[in-house]
mmCIF file of C-alpha atoms in Angstrom:
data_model
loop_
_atom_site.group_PDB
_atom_site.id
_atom_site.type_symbol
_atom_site.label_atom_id
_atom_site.label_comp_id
_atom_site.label_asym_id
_atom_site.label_seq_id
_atom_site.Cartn_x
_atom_site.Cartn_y
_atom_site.Cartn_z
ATOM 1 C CA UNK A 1 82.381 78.022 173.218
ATOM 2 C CA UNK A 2 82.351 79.612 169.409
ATOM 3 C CA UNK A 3 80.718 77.596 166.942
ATOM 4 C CA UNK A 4 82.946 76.121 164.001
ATOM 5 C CA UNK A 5 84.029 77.915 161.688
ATOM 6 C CA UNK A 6 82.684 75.390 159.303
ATOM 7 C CA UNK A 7 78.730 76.673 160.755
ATOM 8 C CA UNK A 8 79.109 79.688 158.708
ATOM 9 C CA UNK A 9 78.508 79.908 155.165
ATOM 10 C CA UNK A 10 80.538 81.626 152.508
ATOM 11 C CA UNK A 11 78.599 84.799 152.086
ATOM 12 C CA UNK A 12 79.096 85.764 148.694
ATOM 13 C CA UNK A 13 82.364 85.689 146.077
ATOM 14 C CA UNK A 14 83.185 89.136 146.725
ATOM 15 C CA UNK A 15 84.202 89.388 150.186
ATOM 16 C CA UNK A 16 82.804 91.656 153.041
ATOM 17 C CA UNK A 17 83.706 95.554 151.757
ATOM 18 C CA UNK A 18 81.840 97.668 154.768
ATOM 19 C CA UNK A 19 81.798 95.015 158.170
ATOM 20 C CA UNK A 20 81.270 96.811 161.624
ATOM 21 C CA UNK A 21 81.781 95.414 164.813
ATOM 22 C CA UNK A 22 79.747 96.017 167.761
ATOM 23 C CA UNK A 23 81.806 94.177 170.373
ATOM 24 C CA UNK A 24 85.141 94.656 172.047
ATOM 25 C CA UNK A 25 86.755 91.614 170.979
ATOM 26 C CA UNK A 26 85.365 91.394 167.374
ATOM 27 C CA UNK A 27 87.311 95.084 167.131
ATOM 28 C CA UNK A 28 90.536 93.046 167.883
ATOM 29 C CA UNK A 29 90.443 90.189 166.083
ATOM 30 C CA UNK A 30 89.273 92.203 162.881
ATOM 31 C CA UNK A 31 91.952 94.521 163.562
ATOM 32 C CA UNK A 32 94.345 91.588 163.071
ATOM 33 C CA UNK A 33 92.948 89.881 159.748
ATOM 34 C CA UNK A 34 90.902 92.894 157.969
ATOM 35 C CA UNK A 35 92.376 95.504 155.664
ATOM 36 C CA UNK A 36 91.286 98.816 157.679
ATOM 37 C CA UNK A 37 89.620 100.109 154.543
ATOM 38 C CA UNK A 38 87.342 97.013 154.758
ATOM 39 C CA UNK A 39 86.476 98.161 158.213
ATOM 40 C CA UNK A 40 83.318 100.635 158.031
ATOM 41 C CA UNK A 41 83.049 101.530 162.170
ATOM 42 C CA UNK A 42 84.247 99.359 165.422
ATOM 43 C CA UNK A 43 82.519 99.689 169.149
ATOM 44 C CA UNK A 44 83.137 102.717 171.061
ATOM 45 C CA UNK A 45 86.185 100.444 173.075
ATOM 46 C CA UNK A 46 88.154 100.059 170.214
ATOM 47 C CA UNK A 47 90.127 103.146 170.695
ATOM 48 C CA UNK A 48 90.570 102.942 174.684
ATOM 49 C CA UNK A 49 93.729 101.851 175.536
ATOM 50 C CA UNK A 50 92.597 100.918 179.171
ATOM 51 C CA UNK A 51 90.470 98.328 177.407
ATOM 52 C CA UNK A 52 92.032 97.064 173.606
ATOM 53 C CA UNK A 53 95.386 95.864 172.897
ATOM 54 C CA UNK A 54 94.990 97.772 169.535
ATOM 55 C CA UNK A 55 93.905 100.875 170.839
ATOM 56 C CA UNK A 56 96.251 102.480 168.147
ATOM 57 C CA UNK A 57 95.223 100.209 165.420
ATOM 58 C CA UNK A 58 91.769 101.634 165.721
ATOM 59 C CA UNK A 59 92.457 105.240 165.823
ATOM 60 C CA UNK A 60 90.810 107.122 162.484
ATOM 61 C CA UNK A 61 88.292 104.240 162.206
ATOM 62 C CA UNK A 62 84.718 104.976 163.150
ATOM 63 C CA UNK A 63 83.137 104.095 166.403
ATOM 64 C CA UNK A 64 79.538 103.712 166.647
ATOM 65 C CA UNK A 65 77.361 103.126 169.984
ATOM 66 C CA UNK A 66 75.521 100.319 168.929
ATOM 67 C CA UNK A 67 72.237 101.335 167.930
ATOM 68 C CA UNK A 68 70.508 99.590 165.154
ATOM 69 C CA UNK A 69 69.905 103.411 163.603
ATOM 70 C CA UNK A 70 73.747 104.261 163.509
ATOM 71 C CA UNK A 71 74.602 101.172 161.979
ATOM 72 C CA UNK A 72 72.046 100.598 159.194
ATOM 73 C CA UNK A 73 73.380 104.531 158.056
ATOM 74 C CA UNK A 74 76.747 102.918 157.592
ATOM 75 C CA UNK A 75 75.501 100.502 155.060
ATOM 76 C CA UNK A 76 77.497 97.395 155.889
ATOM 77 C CA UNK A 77 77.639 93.826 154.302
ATOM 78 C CA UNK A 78 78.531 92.120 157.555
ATOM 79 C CA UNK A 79 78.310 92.911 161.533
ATOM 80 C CA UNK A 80 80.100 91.314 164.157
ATOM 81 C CA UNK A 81 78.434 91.023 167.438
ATOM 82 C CA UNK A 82 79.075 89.713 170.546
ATOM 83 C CA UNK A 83 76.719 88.026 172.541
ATOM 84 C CA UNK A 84 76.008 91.007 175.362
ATOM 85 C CA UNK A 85 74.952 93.200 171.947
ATOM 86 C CA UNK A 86 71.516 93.995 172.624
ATOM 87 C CA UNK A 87 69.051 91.733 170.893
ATOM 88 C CA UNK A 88 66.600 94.950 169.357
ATOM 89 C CA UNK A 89 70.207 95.515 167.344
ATOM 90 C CA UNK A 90 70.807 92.627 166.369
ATOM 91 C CA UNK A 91 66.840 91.459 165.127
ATOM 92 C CA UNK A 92 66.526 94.832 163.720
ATOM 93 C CA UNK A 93 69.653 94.274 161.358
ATOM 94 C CA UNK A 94 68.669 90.827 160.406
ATOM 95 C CA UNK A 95 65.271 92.257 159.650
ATOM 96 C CA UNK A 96 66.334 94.530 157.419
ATOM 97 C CA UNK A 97 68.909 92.190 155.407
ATOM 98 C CA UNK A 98 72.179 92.673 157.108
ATOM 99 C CA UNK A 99 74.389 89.637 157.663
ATOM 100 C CA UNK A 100 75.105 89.569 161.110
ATOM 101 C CA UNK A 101 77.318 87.149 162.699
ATOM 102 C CA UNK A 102 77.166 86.682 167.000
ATOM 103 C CA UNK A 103 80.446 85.210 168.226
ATOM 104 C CA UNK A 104 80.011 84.054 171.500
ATOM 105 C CA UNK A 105 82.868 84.665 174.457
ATOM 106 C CA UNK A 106 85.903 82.850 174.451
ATOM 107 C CA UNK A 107 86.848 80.963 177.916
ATOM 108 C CA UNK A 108 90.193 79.059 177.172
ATOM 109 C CA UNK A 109 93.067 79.462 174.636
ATOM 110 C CA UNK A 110 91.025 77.460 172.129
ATOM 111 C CA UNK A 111 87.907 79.344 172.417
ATOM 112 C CA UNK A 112 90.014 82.165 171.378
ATOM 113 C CA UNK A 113 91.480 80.236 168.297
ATOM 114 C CA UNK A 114 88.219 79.366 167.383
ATOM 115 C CA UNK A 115 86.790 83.255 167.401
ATOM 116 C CA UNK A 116 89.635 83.943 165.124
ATOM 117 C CA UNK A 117 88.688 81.360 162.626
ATOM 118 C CA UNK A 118 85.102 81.864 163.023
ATOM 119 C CA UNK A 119 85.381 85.744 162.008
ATOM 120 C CA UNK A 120 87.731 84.858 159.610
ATOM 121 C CA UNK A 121 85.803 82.974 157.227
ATOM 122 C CA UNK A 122 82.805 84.846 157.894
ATOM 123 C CA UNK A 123 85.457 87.886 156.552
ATOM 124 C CA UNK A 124 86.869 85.902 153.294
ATOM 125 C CA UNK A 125 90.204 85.634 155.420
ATOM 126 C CA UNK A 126 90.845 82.541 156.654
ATOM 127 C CA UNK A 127 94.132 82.033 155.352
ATOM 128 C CA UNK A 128 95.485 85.571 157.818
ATOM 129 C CA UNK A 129 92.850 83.302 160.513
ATOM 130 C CA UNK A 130 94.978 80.222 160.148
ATOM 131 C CA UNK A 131 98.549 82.150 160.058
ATOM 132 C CA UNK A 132 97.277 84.217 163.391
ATOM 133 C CA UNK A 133 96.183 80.743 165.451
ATOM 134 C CA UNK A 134 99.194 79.154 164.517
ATOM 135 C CA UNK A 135 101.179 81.849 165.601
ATOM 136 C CA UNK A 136 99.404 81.448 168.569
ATOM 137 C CA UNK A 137 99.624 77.955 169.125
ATOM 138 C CA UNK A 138 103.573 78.090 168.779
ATOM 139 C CA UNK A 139 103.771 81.117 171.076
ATOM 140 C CA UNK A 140 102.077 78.115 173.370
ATOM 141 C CA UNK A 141 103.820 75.682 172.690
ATOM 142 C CA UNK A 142 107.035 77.378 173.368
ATOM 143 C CA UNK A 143 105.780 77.896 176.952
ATOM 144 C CA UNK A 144 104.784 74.886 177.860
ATOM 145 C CA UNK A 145 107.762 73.069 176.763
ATOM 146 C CA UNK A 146 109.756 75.402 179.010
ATOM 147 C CA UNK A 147 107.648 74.895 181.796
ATOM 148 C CA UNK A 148 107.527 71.181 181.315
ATOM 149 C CA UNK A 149 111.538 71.423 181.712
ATOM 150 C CA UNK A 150 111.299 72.975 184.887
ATOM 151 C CA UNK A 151 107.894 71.013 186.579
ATOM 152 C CA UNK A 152 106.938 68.267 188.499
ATOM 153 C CA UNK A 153 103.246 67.286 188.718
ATOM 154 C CA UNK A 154 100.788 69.676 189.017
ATOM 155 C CA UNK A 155 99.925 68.597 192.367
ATOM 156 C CA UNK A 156 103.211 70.214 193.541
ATOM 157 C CA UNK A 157 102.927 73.227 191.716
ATOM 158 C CA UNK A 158 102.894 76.613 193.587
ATOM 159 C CA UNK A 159 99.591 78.326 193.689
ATOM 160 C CA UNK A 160 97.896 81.471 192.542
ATOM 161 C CA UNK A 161 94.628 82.997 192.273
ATOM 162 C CA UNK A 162 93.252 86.298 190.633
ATOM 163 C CA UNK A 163 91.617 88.124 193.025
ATOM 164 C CA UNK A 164 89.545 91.337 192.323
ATOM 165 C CA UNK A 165 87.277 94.059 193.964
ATOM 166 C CA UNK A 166 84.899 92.121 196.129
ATOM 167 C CA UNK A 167 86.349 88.768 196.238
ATOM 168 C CA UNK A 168 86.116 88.206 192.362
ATOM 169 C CA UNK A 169 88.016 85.399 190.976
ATOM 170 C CA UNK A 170 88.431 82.794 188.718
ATOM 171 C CA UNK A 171 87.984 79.559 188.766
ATOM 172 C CA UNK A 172 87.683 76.372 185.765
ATOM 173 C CA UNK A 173 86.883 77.388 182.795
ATOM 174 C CA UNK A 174 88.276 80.155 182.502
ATOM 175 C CA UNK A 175 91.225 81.995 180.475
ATOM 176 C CA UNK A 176 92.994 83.496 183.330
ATOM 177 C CA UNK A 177 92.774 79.097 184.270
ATOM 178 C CA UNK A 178 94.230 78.573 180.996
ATOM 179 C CA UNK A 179 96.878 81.310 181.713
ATOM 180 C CA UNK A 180 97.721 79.948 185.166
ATOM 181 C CA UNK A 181 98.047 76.454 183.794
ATOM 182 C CA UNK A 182 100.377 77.315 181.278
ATOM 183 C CA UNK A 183 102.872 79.556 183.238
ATOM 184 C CA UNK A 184 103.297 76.967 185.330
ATOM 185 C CA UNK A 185 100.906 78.000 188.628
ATOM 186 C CA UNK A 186 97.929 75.743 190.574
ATOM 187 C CA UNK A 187 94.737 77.750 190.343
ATOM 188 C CA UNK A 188 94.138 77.953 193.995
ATOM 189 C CA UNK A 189 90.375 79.884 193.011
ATOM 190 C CA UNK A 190 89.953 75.943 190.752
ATOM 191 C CA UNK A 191 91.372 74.320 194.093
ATOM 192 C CA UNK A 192 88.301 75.833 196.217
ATOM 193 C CA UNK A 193 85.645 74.566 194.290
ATOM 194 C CA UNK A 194 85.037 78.083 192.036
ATOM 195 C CA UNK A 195 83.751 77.266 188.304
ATOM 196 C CA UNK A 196 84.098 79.709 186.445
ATOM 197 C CA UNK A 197 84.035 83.479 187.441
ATOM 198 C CA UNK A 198 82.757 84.010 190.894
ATOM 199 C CA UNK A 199 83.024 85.028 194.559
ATOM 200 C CA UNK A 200 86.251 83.489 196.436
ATOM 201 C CA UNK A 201 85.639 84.111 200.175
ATOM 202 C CA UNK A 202 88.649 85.258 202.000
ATOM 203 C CA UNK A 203 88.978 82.586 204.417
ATOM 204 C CA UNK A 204 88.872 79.535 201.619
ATOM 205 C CA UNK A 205 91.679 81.884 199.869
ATOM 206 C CA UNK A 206 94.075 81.972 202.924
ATOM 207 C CA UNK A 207 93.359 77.970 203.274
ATOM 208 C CA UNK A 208 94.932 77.633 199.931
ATOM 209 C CA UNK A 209 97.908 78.944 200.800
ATOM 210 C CA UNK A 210 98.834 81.050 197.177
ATOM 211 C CA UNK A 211 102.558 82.102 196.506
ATOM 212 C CA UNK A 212 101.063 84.925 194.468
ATOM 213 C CA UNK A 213 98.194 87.341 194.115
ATOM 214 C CA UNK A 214 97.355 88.367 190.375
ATOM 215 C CA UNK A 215 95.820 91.329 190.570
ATOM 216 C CA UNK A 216 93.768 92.930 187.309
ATOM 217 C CA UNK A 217 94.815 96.403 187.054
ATOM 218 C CA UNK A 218 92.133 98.673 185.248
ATOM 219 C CA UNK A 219 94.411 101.960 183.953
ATOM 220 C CA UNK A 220 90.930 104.414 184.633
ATOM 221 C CA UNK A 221 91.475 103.291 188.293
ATOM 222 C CA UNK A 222 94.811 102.664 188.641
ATOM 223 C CA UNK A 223 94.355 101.971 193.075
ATOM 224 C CA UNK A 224 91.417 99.443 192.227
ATOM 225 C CA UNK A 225 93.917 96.892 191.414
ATOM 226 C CA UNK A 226 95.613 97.316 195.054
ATOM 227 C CA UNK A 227 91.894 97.315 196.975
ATOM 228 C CA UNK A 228 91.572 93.544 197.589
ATOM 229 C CA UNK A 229 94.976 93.648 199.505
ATOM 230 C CA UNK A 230 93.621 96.532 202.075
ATOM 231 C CA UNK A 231 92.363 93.772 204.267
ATOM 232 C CA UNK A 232 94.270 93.323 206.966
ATOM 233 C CA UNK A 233 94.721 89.315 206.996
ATOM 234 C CA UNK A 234 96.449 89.700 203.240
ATOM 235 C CA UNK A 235 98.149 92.718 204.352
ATOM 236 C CA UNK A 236 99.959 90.441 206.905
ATOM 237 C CA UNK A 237 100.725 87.081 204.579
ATOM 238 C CA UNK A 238 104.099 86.854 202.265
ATOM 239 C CA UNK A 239 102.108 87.043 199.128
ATOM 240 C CA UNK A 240 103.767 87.937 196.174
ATOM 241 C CA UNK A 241 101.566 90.392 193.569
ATOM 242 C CA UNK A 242 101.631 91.175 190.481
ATOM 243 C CA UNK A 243 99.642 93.473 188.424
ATOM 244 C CA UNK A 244 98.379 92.507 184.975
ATOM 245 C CA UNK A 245 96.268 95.238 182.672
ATOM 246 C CA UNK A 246 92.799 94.126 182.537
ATOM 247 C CA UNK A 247 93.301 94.394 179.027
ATOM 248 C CA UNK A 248 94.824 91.691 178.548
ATOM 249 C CA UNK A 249 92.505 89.760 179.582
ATOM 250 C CA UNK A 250 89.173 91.068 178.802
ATOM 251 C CA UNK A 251 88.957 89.247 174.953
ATOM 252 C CA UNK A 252 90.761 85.866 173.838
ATOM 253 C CA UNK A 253 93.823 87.174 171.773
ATOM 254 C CA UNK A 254 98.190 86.430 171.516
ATOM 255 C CA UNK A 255 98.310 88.922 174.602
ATOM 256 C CA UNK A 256 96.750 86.001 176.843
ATOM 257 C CA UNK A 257 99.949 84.183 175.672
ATOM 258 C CA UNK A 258 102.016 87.391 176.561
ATOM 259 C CA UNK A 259 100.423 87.388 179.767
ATOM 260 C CA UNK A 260 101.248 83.617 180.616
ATOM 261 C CA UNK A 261 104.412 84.751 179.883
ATOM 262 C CA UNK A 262 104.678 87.734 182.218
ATOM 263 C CA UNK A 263 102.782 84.454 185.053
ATOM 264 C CA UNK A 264 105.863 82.480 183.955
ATOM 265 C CA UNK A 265 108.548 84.858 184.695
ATOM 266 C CA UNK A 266 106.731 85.563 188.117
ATOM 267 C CA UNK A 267 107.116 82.328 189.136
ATOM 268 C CA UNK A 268 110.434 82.139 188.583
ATOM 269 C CA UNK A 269 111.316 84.830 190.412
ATOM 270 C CA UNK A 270 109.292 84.170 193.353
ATOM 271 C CA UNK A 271 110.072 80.335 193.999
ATOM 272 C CA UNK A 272 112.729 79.698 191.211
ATOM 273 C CA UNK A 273 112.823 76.481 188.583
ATOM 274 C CA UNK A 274 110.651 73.792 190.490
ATOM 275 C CA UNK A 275 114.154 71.487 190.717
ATOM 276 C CA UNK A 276 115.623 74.321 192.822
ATOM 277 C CA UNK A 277 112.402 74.189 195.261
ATOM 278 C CA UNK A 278 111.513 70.266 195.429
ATOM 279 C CA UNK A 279 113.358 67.930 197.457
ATOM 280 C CA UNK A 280 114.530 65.282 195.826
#
C-alpha cells in the first residue's frame, strides 16, 4: 500500500520545474495533475497505447529508458519511481542529489487514491490530487449505489473470475477484486482460496461455477486474450466473456472505475437486475 501523503515533505517553495518518471503508472497520474511543461521525460510506456490510458497525452514528451546516465542529463528536481525501477537508478540519483520519490503499487481503489495524493504533494499539486480522488470516489459511489438497488447479499451474487495465459488470476487483494466487487460480481478466483495474483487450476475454476470469464486483452496480441478458452472443458461450459484492455488495468487510475462499469453492464446483460433472477 502507498505511504501517506503526509510521509513526504514539502520539497522546496518553488515547486518541481523538470520531474521525470520512470514508471508506467507515475506517467499517468502525472499526466493528470502536472502542467506538461513541468514534465522533463516519462518511461518508454507512456506513449503505447496497448499499455497507458494517456497514450496521447504523452506524445511530444520525452521518454527515457531508465538509466541513471539518461536521467541525470535531463537535470530534474524530482523522479518518480516505481518500485520494479532498478535499485543502481534509483541509489545512483539519490547519490548524486536528486529527489527521488518510490511509489509503491496500488492493489485496491484506495491504493490508487492514495498514489494520486502521494505524487501530488510530492509535485506542489495537491489541490488537482484532491479534485482527481474525489472525482473518483463519486464515479464509485455512483456504482455502488446502483448496484446496491439491484443486489441481495453477496453470497448470492453471480460469479466471475479473470483468467489469463496459464491459469493466471486474481484473487483478494487485488484491483480487478475491487472491480468485481463493485460491479456487482463474486470473485470466484477469492472463492478458491487465491490471494492475490496467482495460479487458478482449471478444475477449482469449473467447481466455482462463474457466469462470466473476464478475459485481459493485450492489443500487441490481440488472440492471447482468447487462449485460456482453447481448452476443451471451457470450450464446452455457457460462460459468458468479456474482453477488457489490459490497460486498464495495469496502474490504479478512473479507468478501473470505467472498467467496473463496463463488469456492471455485463452483468446485467448476462443474468439481468438480481430481483429478476432471485426467487422471492
Amino acid at each position: 500500500m502507498p505511504q501517506a501523503a503526509s510521509d513526504w515533505p514539502a520539497l522546496a517553495a518553488v515547486r518541481p520545474q523538470r520531474i521525470v518518471s520512470l514508471n508506467l503508472c507515475t506517467d499517468q497520474i502525472l499526466l493528470q495533475l502536472v502542467d506538461p511543461a513541468r514534465i522533463a521525460a516519462l518511461s518508454r510506456l507512456a506513449q503505447r497505447p496497448d499499455s497507458s490510458m494517456l497514450a496521447q497525452a504523452a506524445r511530444g514528451i520525452p521518454v527515457v529508458k531508465g538509466s541513471a546516465e539518461e536521467v541525470l542529463a535531463l537535470q530534474p528536481d524530482l523522479v518518480l519511481v516505481g518500485t520494479h525501477t532498478t535499485l543502481h537508478t534509483t541509489q545512483m540519483l539519490r547519490h548524486f542529489g536528486i529527489p527521488v520519490l518510490a511509489v509503491p503499487g496500488a492493489d485496491s481503489f484506495a491504493d490508487a487514491q492514495a498514489q494520486i495524493l502521494l505524487v501530488a504533494r510530492s509535485t506542489g499539486d495537491e489541490a488537482q490530487g484532491q479534485q482527481l480522488v474525489q472525482r473518483m470516489q463519486a464515479a464509485q459511489q455512483r456504482l455502488a449505489a446502483s448496484v446496491a438497488g439491484e443486489s441481495p447479499d453477496a453470497a448470492q451474487r453471480p460469479a466471475a473470475a479473470l483468467y489469463a495465459v496459464n491459469g493466471h488470476s486474481a484473487g483478494v487483494g487485488t484491483i480487478y477484486d475491487d472491480m468485481l466487487t463493485l460491479a456487482g460480481w463474486r470473485n470466484a478466483t477469492a472463492d478458491a482460496g487465491v490471494q492475490r495474483y496467482g495460479y487458478l487450476p482449471l478444475e477449482r475454476l469449473v467447481a466455482q461455477t462463474p457466469r462470466m470469464l473476464l478475459l485481459p486483452r493485450y492489443d500487441h496480441n490481440a488472440r492471447g486474450a482468447q487462449r485460456p478458452l482453447e481448452h476443451p472443458v471451457l470450450a464446452q461450459l455457457d460462460i459468458q466473456r468479456l474482453e477488457l484492455p489490459s490497460r486498464m488495468t495495469i496502474c490504479g487510475g478512473p479507468w478501473n472505475i470505467a472498467a467496473a462499469e463496463q463488469l456492471a453492464q455485463a452483468r446485467r446483460a448476462s443474468v439481468g437486475a438480481y430481483s429478476d433472477s432471485v426467487t422471492p
